[in-house]
XYZ file of C-alpha atoms in Angstrom:
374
model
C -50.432 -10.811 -15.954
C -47.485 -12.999 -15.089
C -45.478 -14.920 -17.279
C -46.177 -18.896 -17.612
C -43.932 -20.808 -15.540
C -41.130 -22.171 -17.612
C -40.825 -26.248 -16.765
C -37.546 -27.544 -16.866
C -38.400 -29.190 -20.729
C -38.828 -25.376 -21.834
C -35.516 -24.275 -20.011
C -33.942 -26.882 -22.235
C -35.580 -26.491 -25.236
C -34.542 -22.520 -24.663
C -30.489 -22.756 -23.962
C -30.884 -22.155 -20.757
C -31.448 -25.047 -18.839
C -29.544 -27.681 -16.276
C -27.714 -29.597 -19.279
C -26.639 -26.639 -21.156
C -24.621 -24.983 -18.123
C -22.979 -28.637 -17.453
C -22.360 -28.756 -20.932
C -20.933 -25.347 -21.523
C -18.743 -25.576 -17.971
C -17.347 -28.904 -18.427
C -15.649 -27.116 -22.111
C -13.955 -24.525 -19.859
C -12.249 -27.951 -18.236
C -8.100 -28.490 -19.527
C -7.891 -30.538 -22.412
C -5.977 -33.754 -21.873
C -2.614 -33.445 -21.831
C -2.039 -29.719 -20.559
C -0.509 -28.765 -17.626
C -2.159 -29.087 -14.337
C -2.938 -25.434 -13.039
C -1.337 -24.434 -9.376
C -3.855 -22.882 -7.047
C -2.633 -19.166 -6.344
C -1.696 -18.769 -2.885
C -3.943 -17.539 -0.303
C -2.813 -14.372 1.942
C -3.787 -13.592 5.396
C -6.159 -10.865 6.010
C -7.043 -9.976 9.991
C -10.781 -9.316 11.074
C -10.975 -5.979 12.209
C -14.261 -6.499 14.026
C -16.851 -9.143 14.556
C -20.833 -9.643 15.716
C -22.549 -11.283 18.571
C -23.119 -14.437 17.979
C -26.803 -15.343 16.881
C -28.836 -16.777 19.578
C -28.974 -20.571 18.177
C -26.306 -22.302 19.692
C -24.437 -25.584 18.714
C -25.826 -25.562 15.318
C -25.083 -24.422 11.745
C -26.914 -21.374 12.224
C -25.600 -18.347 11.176
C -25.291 -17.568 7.129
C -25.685 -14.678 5.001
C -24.774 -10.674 5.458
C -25.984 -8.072 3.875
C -24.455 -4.288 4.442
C -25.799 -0.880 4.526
C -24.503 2.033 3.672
C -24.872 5.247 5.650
C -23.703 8.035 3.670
C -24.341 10.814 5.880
C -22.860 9.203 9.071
C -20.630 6.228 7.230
C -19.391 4.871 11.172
C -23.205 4.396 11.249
C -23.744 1.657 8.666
C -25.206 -1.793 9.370
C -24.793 -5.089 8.593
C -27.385 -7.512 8.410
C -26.823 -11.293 9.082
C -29.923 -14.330 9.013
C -29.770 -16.958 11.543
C -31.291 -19.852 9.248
C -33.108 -21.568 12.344
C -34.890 -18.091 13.855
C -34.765 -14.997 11.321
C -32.973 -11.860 10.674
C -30.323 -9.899 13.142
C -29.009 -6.133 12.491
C -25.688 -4.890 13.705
C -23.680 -2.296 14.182
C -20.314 -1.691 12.747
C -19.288 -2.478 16.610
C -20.674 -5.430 15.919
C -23.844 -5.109 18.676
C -27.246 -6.264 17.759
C -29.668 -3.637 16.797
C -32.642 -4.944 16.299
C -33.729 -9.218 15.952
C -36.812 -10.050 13.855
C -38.213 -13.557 15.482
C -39.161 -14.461 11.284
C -38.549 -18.276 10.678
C -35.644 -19.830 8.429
C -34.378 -17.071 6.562
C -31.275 -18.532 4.620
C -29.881 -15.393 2.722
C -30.542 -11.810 3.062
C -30.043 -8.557 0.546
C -31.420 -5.458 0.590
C -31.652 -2.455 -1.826
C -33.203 1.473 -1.596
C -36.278 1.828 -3.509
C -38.269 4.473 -4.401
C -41.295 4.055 -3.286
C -44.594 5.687 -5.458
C -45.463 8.341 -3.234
C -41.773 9.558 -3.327
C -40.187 8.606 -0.366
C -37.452 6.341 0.105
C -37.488 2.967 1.664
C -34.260 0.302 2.795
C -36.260 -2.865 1.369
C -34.737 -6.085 2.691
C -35.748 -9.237 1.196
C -34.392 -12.815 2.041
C -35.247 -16.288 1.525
C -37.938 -17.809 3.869
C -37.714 -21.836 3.766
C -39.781 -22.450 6.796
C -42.364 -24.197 4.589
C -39.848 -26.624 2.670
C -42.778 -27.182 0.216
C -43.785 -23.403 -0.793
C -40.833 -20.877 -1.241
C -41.610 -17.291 0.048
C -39.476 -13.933 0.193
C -39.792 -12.808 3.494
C -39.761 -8.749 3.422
C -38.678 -5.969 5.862
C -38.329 -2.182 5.867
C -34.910 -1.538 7.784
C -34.831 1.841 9.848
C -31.187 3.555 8.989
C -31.357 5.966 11.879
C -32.661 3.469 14.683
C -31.477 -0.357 13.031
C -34.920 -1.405 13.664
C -36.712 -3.518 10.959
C -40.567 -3.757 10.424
C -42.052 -6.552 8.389
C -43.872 -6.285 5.552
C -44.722 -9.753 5.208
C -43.841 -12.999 3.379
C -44.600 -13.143 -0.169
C -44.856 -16.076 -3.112
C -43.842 -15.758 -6.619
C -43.674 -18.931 -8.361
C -47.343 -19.874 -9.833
C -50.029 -21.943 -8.902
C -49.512 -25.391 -9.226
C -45.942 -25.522 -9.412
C -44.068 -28.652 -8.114
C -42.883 -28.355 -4.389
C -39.619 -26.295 -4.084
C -37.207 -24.934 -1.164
C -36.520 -21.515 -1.146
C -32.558 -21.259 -0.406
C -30.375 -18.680 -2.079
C -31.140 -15.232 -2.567
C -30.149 -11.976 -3.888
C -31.785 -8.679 -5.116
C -30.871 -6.288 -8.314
C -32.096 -2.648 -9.537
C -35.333 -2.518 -11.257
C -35.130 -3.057 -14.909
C -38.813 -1.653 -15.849
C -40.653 1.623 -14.605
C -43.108 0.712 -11.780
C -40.695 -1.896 -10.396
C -39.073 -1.165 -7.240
C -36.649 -3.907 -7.916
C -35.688 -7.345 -8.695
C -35.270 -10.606 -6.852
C -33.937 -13.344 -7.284
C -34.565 -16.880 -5.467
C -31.956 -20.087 -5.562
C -34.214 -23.088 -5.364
C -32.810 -25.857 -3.624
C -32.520 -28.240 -6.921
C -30.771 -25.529 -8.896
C -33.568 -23.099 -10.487
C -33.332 -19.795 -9.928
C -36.463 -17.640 -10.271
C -36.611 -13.506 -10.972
C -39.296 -11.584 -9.945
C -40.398 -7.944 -10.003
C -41.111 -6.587 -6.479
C -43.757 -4.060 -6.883
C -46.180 -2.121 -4.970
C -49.744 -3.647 -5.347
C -52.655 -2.953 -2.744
C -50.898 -1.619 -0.239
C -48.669 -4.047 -0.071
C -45.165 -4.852 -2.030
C -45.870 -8.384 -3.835
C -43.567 -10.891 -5.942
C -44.105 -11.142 -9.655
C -42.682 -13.745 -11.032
C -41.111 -13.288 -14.831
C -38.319 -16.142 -15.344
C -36.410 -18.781 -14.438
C -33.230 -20.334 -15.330
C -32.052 -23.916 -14.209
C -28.474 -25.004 -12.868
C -27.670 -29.128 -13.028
C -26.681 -29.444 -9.430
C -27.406 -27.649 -6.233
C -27.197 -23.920 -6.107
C -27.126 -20.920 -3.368
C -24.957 -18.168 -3.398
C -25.954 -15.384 -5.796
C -25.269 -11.578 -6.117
C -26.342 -9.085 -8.856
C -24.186 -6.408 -10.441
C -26.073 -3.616 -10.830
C -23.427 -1.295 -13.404
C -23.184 -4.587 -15.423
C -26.756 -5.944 -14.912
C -25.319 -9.085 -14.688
C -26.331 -12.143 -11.981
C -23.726 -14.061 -11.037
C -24.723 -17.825 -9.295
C -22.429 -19.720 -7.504
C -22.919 -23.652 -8.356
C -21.695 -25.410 -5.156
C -19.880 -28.255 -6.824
C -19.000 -27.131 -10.293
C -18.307 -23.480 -10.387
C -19.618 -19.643 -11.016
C -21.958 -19.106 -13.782
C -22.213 -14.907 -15.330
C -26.090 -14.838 -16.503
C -27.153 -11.047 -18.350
C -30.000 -9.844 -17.148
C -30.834 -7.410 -20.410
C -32.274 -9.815 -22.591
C -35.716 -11.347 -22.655
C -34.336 -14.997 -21.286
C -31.990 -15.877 -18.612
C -28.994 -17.483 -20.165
C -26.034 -18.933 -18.608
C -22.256 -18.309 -18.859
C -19.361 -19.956 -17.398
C -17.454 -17.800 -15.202
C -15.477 -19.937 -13.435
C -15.060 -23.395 -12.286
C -14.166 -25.534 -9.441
C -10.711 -26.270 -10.087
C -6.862 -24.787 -9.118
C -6.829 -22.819 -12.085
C -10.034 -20.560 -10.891
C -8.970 -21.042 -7.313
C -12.125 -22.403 -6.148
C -12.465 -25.321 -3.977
C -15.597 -26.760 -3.661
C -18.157 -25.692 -2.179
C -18.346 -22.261 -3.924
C -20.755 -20.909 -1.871
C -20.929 -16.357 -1.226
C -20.658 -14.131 -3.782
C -20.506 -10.710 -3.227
C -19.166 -7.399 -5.865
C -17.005 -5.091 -4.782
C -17.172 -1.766 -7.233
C -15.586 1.414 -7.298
C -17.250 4.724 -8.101
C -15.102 4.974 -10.956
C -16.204 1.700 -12.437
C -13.368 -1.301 -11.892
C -15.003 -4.042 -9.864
C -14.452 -7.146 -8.351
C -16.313 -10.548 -7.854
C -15.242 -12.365 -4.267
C -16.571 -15.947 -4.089
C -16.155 -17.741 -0.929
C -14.186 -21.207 -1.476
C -15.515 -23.037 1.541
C -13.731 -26.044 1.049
C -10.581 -24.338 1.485
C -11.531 -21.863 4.161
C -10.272 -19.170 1.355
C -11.827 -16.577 -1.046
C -10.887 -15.969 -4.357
C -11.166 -12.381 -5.808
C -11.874 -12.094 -9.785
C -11.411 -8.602 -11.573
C -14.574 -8.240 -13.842
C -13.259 -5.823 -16.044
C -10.363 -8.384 -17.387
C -12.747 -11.010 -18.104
C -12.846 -12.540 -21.808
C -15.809 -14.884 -23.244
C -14.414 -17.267 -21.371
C -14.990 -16.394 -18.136
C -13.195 -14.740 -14.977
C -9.059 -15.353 -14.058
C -8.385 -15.105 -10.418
C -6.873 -11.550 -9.471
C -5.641 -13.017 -5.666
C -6.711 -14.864 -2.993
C -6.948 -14.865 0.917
C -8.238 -16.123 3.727
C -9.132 -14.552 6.952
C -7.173 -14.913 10.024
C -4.310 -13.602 11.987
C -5.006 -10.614 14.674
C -7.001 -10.495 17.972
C -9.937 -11.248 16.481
C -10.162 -15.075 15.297
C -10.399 -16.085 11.983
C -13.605 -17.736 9.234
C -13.930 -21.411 8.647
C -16.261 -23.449 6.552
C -17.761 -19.626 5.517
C -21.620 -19.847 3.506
C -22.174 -16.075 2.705
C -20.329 -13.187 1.894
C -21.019 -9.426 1.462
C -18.651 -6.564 0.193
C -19.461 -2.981 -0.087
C -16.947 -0.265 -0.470
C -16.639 3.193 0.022
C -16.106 5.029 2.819
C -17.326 3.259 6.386
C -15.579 5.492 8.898
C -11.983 5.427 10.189
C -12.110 1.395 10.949
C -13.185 0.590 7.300
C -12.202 3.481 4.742
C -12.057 2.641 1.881
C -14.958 -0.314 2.476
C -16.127 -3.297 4.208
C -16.256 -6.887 3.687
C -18.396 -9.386 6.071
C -18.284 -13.223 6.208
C -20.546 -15.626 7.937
C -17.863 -17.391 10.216
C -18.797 -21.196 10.218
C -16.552 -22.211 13.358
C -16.762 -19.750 16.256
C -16.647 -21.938 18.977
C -17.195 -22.301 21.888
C -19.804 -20.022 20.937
C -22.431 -19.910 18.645
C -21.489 -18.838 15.225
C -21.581 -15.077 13.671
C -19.884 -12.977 11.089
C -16.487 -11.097 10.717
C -15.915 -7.669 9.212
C -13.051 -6.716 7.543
C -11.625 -3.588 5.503
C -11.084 -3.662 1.672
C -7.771 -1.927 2.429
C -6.267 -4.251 4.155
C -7.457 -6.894 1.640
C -6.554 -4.758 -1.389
C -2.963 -4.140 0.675
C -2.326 -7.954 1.093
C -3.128 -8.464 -2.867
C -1.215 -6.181 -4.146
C -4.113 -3.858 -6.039
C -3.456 -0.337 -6.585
């Protein structure tokens, strides 16, 4: 049975709703009187490779990545990028298309490997489908590692019946946090809400359940989840990053950190991606679009109060050109062949002209290099 939907009077009433984030980020603001906070500088950090462009020219088009992994054959891995106005691309770490699934507006794109109940093992890809502006969908795939082909699996809904019209926009996915889930995703409505649901296999088919929703003031897209800390983190465009745990039974936002010199964010905040080691220390990167930068946070020095900025940088310099105006973000790392050892970042590249615009890879050694991280 699913769980009522929670209107935006409930959200309230529970904590968790759009005035209580405002509320709790505008705190985190400097008090009157303090210092004014100097924006860290950025550092330059060359693309090492980058994809064709997608096939919808002069036009915002291009916008989220998502990576995987291959661990037997790391120089294999792909990277998966939507174009908003057509559907889904997969590349190659040469940056070549793959595979192109004709699917609508996708907006943003994350995948995950599930177990599936006979056994097997499955690359599930899920991403935001807004082609009906009215009723939100997750649009589904099953992504072949050893050819880069993608098979749909359909478009599912997850908010109940009778619920007001809504846009689906953001999207991320996270580990399952039940048994019989495969896993969980998560979809940024255009006016701020942000709805989990369990994907789980139902009659044949892998359906949406929804369970909970939590409610941002102002516009809302980028998201990631953090699997190790089971932690969501939401990027609100014009006000900041919000941290919300995933463990308890309601969805509660955090401030994290906030549009503003001191957090080095320049609005819009817009990707968010985690970076984590096998040993544990991880990283949030946030994409500051209105700055053409992105700011790198070290989760495991956060307080109560949120994330400091560990560094910042911006892409650029090398033969390969650099990001502007960047929407989405992805960061894996780990060990991606002899071009990208110790891990890969990719970034939706809002400017490529004269052509149409695509996404830039990068390795996490030459951005750890430029920071300073051991």
């Amino acid at each position: 049975m699913k769980a009522p939907f929670t209107t935006v009077a409930d959200i309230v009433k529970q904590g968790s709703g759009a005035l209580l984030p405002a509320l709790l980020l505008a705190g985190c603001a400097t008090t009157g009187g303090a210092p004014a906070a100097v924006m860290l500088p950025a550092v330059n950090v060359p693309a090492e490779a980058e994809t064709v462009p997608v096939g919808t020219p002069n036009a915002d088009a291009a916008d989220d990545p998502a990576i995987w992994r291959n661990a037997a054959d790391p120089a294999a891995s792909l990277v998966l990028g939507t174009d908003k106005k057509a559907g889904l691309y997969v590349y190659g770490l040469d940056g070549k298309v793959r595979d192109f699934a004709a699917a609508g507006a996708l907006n943003n794109v994350d995948l995950r490997e599930v177990r599936m109940a006979d056994g097997s093992r499955r690359i599930l890809v899920g991403a935001s489908d807004r082609t009906d502006r009215a009723e939100p969908r997750i649009a589904l795939f099953a992504l072949d590692g050893a050819t880069g082909k993608l098979a749909a699996l359909g478009a599912e809904t997850f908010l109940p019946a009778g619920h007001a019209p809504a846009e689906a926009y953001g999207f991320c996915m996270g580990s399952a946090l039940a048994r019989g889930e495969l896993a969980r995703a998560y979809v940024v409505l255009k006016d701020g809400s942000v709805a989990e649901s369990r994907l789980l296999e139902k009659d044949g088919r892998i359906a949406a359940d929804y369970v909970r929703l939590v409610k941002f003031a102002t516009q809302s897209e980028g998201c990631v989840v953090d699997d190790a800390g089971k932690v969501l983190f939401v990027a609100e465009e014009d006000v900041g990053i919000w941290k919300v745990p995933l463990a308890g039974a309601d969805l509660v936002a955090q401030p994290f950190a906030r549009v503003g010199a001191e957090d080095g964010l320049v609005a819009d905040v817009e990707g968010l991606a985690v970076a984590r080691e096998d040993g544990g220390r991880a990283w949030l990167v946030a994409s500051s679009q209105g700055d053409n930068a992105y700011a790198l946070f070290d989760l495991s020095s956060n307080t109560l109060s949120g994330g400091k900025p560990a560094g910042r940088f911006r892409i650029d310099g090398g033969t390969i050109g650099g990001t502007s105006d960047t929407d989405g973000i992805e960061v894996m790392l780990g060990d991606f062949g002899p071009q990208f050892p110790e891990g890969l970042m990719v970034a939706q590249d809002g400017n490529n002209a004269p052509k149409a615009q695509n996404f830039k890879m990068l390795s996490w050694r030459s951005i750890r290099t430029a920071l300073g991280i051991e």
